[in-house]
Short mmCIF file of C-alpha atoms and ligand atoms in Angstrom, two decimals:
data_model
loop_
_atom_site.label_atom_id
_atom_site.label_comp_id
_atom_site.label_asym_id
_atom_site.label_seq_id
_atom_site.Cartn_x
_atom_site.Cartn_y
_atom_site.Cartn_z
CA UNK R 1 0.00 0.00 0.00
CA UNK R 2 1.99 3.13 -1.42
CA UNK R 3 -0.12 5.85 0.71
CA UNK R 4 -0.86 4.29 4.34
CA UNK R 5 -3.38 4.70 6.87
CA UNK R 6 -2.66 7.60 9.36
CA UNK R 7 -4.11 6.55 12.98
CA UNK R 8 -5.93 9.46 14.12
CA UNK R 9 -6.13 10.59 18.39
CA UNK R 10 -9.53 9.33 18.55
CA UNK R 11 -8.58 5.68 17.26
CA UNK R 12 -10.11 5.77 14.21
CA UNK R 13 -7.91 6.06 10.75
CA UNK R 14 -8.16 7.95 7.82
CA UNK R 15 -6.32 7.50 4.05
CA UNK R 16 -2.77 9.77 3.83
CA UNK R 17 -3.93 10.97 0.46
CA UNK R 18 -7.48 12.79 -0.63
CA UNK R 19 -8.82 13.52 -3.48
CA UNK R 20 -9.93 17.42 -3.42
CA UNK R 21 -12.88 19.00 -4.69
CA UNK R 22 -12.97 22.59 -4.34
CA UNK R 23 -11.99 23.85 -8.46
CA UNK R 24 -14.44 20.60 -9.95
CA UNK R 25 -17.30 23.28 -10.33
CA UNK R 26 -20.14 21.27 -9.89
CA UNK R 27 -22.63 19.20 -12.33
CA UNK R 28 -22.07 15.98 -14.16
CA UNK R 29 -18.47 17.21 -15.18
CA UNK R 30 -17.99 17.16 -11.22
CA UNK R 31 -19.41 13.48 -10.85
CA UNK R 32 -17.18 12.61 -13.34
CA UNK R 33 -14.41 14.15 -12.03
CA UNK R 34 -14.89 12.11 -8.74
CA UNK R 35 -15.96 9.14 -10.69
CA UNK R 36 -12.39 8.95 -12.11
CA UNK R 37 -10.85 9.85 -8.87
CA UNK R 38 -12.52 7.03 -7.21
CA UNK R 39 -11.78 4.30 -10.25
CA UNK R 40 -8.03 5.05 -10.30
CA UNK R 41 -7.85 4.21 -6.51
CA UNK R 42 -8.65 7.09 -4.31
CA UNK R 43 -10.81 6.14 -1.63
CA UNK R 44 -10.75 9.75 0.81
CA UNK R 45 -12.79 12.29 -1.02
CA UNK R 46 -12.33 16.24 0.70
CA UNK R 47 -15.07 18.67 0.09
CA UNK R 48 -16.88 21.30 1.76
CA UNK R 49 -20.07 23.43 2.30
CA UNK R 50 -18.71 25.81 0.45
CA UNK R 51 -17.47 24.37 -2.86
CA UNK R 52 -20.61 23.42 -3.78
CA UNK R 53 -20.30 19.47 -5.46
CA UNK R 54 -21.06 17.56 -2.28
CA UNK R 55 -24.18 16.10 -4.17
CA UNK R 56 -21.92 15.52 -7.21
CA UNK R 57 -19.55 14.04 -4.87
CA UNK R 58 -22.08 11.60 -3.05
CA UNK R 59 -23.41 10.57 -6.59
CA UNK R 60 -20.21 9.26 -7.61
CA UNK R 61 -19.60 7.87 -4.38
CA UNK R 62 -22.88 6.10 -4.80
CA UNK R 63 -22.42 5.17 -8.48
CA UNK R 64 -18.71 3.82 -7.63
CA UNK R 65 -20.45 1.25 -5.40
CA UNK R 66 -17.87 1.20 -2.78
CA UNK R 67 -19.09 0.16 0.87
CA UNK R 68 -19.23 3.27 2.82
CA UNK R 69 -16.36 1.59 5.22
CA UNK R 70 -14.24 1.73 2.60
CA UNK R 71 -14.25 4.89 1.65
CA UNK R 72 -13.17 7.97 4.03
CA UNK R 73 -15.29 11.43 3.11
CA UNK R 74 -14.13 15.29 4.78
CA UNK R 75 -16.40 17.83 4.30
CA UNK R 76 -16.29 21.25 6.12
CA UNK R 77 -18.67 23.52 7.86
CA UNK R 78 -18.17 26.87 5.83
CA UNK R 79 -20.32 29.30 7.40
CA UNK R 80 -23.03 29.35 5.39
CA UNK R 81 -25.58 28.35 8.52
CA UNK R 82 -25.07 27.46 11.40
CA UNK R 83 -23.06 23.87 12.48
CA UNK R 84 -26.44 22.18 13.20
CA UNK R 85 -27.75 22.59 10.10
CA UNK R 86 -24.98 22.90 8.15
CA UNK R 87 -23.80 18.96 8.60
CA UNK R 88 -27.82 17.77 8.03
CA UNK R 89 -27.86 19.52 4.89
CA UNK R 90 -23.98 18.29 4.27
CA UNK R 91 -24.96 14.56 5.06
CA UNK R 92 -28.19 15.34 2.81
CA UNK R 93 -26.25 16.60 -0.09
CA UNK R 94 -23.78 13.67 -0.20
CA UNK R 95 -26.49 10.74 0.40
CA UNK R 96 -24.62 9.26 3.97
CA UNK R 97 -25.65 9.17 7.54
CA UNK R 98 -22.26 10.29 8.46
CA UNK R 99 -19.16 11.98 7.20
CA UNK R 100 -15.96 10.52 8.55
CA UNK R 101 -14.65 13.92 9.06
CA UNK R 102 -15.86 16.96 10.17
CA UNK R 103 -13.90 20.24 9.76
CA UNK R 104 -14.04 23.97 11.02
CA UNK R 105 -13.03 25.67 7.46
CA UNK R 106 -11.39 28.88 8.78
CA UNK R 107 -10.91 30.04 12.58
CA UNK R 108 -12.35 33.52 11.07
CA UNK R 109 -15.71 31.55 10.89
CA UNK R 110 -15.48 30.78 14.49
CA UNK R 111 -18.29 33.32 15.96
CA UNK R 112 -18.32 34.86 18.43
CA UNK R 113 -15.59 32.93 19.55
CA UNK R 114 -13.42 29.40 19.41
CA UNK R 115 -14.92 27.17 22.31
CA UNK R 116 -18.35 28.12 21.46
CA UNK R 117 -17.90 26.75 18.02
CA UNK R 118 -16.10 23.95 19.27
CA UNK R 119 -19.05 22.78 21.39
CA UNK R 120 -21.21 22.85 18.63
CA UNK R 121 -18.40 20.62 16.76
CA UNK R 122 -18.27 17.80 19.59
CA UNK R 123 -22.23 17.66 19.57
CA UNK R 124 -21.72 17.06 15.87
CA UNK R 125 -20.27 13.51 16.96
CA UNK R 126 -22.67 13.12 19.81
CA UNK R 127 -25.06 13.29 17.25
CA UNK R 128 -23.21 10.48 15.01
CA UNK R 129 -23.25 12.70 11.91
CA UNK R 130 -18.99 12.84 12.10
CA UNK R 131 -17.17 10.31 13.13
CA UNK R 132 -14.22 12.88 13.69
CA UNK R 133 -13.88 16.46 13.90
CA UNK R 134 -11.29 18.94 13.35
CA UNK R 135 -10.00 22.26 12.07
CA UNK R 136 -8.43 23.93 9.20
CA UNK R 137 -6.29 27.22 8.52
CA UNK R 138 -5.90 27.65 12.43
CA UNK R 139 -2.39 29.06 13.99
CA UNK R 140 -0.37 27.89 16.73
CA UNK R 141 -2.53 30.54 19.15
CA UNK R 142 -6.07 29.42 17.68
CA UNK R 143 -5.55 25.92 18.08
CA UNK R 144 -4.02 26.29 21.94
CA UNK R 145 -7.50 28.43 22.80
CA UNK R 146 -9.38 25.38 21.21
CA UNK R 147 -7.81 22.82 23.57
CA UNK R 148 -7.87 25.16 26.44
CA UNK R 149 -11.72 24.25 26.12
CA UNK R 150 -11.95 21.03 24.77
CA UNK R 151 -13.39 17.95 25.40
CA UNK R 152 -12.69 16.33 22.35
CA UNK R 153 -9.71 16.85 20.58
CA UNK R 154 -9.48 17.94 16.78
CA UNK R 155 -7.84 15.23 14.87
CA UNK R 156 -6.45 17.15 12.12
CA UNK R 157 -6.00 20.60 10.89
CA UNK R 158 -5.94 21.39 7.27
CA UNK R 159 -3.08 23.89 6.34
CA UNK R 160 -1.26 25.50 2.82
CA UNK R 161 1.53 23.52 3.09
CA UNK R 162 4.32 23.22 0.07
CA UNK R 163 8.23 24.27 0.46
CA UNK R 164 8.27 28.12 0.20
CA UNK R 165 5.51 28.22 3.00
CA UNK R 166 7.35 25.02 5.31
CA UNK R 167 9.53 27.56 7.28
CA UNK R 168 6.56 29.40 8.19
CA UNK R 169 4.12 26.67 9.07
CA UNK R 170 6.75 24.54 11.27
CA UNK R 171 5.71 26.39 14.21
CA UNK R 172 1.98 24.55 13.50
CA UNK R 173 3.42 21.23 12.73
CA UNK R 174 4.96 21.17 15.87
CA UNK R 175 2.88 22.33 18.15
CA UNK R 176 0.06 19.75 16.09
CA UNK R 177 2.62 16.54 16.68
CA UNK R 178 2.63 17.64 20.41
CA UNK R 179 -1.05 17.25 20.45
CA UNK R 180 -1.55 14.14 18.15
CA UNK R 181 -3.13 16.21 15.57
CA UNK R 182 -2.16 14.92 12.03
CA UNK R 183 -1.55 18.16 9.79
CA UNK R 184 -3.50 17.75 6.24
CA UNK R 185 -1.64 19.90 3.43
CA UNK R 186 -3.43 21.63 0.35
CA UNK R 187 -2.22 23.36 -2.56
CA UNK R 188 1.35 21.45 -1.71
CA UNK R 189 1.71 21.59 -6.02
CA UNK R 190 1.86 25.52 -5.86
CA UNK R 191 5.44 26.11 -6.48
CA UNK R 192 4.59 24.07 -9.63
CA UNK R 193 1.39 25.78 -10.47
CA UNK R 194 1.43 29.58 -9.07
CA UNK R 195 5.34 30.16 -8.38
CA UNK R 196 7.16 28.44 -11.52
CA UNK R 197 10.43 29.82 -11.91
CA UNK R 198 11.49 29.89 -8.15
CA UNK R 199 14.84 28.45 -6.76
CA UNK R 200 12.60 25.22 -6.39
CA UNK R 201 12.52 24.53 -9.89
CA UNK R 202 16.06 23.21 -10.15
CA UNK R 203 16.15 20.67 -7.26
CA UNK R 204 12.71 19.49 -8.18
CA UNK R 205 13.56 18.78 -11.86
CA UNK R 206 17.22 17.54 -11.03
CA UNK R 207 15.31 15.09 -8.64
CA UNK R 208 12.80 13.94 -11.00
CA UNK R 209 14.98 13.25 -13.71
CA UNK R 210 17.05 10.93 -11.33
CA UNK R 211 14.44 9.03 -9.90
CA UNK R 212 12.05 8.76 -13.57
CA UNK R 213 9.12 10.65 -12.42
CA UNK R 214 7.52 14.19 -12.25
CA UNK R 215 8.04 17.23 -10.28
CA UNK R 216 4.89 17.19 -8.48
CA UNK R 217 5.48 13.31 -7.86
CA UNK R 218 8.46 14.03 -5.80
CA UNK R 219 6.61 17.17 -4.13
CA UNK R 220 4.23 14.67 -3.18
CA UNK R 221 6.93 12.21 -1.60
CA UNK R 222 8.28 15.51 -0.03
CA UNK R 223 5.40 16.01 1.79
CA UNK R 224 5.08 12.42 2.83
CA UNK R 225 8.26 12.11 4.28
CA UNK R 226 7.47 15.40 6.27
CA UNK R 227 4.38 13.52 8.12
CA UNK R 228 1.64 15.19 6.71
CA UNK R 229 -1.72 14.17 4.74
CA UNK R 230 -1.78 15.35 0.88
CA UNK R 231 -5.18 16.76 -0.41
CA UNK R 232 -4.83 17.20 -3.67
CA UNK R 233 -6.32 16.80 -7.15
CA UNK R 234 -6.47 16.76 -10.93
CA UNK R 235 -8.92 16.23 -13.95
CA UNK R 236 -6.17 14.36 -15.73
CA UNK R 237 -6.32 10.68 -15.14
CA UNK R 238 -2.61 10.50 -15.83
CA UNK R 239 -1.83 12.70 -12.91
CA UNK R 240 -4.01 11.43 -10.67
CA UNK R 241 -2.23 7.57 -10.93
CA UNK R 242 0.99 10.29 -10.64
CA UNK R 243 -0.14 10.98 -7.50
CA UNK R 244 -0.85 7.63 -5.89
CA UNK R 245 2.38 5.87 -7.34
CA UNK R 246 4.34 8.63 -5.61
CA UNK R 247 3.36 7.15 -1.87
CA UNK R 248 5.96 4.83 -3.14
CA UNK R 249 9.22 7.23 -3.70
CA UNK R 250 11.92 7.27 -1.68
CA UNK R 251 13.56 10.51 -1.35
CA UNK R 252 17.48 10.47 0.15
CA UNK R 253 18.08 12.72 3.35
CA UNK R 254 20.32 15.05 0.74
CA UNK R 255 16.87 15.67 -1.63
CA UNK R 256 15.09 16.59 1.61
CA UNK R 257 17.59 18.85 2.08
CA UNK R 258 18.00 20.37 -1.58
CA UNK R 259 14.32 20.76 -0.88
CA UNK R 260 13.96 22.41 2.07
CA UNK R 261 16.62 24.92 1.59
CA UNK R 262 15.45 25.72 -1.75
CA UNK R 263 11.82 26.40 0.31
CA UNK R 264 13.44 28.95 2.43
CA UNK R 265 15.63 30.63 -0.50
CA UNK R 266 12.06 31.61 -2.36
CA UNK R 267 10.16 32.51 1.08
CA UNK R 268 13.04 34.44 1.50
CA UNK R 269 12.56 36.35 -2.11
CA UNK R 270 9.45 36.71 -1.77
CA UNK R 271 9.44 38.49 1.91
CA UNK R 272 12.17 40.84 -0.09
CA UNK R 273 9.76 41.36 -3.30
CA UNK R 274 6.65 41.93 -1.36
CA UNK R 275 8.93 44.68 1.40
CA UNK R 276 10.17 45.87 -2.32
CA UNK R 277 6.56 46.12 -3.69
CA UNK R 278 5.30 47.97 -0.12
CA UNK R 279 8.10 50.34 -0.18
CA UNK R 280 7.06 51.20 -3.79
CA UNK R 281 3.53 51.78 -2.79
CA UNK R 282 4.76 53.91 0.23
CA UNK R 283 6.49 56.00 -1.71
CA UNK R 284 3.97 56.67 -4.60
CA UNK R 285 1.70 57.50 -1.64
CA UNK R 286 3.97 60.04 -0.47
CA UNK R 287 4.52 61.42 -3.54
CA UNK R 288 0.87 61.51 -4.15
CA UNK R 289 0.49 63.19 -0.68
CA UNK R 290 3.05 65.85 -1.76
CA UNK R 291 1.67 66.39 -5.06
CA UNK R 292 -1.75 67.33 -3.43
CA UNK R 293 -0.35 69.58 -0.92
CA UNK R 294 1.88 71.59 -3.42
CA UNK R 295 -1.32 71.64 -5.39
CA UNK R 296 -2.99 73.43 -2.23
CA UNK R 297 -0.42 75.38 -1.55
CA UNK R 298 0.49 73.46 1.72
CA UNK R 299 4.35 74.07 2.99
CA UNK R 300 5.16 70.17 4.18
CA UNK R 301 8.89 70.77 4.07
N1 LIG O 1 -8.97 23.90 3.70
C1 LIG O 1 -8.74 24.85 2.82
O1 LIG O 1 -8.84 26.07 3.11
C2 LIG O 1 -8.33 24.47 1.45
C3 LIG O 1 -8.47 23.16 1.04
N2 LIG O 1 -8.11 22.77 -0.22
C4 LIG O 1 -8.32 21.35 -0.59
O2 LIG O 1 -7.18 20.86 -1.25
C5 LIG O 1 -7.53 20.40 -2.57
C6 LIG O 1 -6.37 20.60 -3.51
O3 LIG O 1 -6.05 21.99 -3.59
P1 LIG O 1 -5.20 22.59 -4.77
O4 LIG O 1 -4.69 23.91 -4.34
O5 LIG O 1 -5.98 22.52 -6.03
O6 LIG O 1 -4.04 21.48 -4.82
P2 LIG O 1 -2.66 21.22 -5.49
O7 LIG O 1 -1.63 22.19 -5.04
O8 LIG O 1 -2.43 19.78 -5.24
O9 LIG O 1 -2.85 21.52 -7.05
C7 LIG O 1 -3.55 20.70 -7.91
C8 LIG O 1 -3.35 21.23 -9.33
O10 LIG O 1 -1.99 21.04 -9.71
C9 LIG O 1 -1.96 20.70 -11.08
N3 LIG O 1 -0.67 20.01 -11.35
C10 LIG O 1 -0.29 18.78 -10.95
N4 LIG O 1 0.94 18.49 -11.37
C11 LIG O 1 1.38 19.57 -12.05
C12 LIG O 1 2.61 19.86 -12.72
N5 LIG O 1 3.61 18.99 -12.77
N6 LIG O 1 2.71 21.07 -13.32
C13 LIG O 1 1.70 21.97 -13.28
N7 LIG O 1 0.51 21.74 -12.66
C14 LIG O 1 0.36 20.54 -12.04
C15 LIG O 1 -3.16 19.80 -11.22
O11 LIG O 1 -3.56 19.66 -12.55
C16 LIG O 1 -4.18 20.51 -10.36
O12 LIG O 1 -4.89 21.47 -11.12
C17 LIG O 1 -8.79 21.19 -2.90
O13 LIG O 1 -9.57 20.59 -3.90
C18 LIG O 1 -9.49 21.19 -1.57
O14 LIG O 1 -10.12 19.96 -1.35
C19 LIG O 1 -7.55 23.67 -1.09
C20 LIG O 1 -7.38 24.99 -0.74
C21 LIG O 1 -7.80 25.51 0.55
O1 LIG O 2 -10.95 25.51 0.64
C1 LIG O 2 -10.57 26.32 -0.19
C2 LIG O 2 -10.79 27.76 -0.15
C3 LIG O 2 -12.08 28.10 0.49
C4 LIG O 2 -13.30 28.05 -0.12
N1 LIG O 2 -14.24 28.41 0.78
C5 LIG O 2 -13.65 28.70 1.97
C6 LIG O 2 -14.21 29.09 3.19
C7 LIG O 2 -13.35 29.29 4.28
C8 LIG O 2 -11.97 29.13 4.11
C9 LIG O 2 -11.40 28.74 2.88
C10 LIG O 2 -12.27 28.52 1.82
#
């Protein structure tokens, strides 16, 4: 088994790679989508309230025929009513009793505060409508106030993780590893598909040429090796088998390395573009300001 099971801190265990449905749109192309997802050998499907397939999703988890054991399904509460209704109508849309896992999609939907929230979460499995809970996009400080409160632990949290960001979100993997919370990672394939042209690109193509595979195949085994849960996706059925062969690459200590320093070269360029591209704004501000004022006949110097 390339991609293993991950025990979770509740005992149950969920698939290290998901399939992720957030940019299917929704429709039959989205069933499809799924469809192919499921037939090449995925078998934990990540969605939420807010993308907008989870009946597309439960029709071609219906249609695969799969026992419902066998097949792990996220969804998310994304504020668009409240968690009570919210996981009814989720369960609804995706034709289950249950979801396997629940999650919070953004602390900034946690009103009016964390442990409220969180209660309504834990009733969520009292109710046997998640078999899990947890959390996504929350920091080292949100997830601390969660636990200050909680009687149920979250199981995972759901993070943008991917080499230019890993520097940044250690602090979270830590802290989550203290607390048995498995760390999930999406958009991990964006130094391939938003930052191309980074000091990643030479590692990751010097790498894949070695070992006879793809850049985002040894991303993927990147990310593996780091401990974390891939959600990721693709419409291409050639990708997608990418993907799942991947939980089979071994990466050397060295590539790690290559990897991770190449990470904190381009999070370093980009802090130094974006102070660049704030000091330019400052100053066209200024002169803007200056401008105005000479234009009113205001002394500023
Ligand atoms: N909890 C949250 O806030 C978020 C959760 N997610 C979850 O994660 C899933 C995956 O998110 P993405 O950002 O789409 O994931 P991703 O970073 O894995 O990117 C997937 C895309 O990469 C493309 N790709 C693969 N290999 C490539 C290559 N060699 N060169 C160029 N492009 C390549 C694929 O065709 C696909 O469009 C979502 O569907 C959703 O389920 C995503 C974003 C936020
Ligand atoms: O999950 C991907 C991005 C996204 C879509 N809807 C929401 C709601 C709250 C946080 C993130 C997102």
């Amino acid at each position: 088994m390339p991609w293993d099971l991950v025990k979770l801190n509740d005992g149950r265990s969920m698939p290290s790679i998901a399939y992720g449905t957030w940019t299917l749109g929704n429709g039959q192309s989205a069933v499809d989508q799924v469809d192919q997802a499921l037939s090449v050998g995925f078998d934990h499907v990540d969605t939420a309230q807010s993308y907008r397939n989870e009946q597309e999703a439960g029709q071609a988890l219906k249609e695969s025929g799969l026992a419902r054991s066998d097949i792990f399904v996220t969804t998310k509460w994304s504020g668009q009513a409240d968690i009570p209704t919210s996981i009814r109508n989720s369960v609804g849309n995706l034709g289950i009793s249950y979801v396997d896992l629940y999650l919070v999609h953004s602390p900034r939907l946690a009103v009016p505060d964390i442990p409220t929230t969180w209660k309504q979460m834990e009733q969520v499995v009292k109710d046997g409508l998640a078999k899990s809970i947890g959390i996504s996009n929350f920091n080292v400080e949100q997830m601390q106030e969660l636990l200050n409160s909680a009687n149920i632990k979250p199981v995972a949290n759901q993070i943008l993780f991917h080499p230019y960001v890993y520097a940044q979100q250690k602090p979270i993997l830590d802290f989550a590893s203290q607390h048995g919370i498995i760390i999930e990672a999406y958009s991990l394939l964006i130094p391939l598909t938003h930052q191309p042209g980074g000091p990643l690109d030479k590692p990751l193509s010097s790498i894949a040429s070695r070992l006879d595979v793809s850049p985002d195949q040894v991303l993927m085994a990147w990310a593996k090796a780091k401990g974390v849960v891939v959600v990721t996706t693709s419409s291409k059925e050639s990708r997608l088998k990418g993907y799942l062969a991947a939980g089979d690459l071994k990466l050397t200590s060295d590539d790690i390395d290559a990897i991770d320093e190449a990470g904190a070269a381009g999070a370093r360029r980009l802090t130094a573009k974006t102070l660049l591209r704030r000091a330019a704004g400052l100053a066209l501000l200024t002169a803007g300001a200056l401008a105005v004022c000479s234009y009113l006949g205001i002394d500023v110097l």
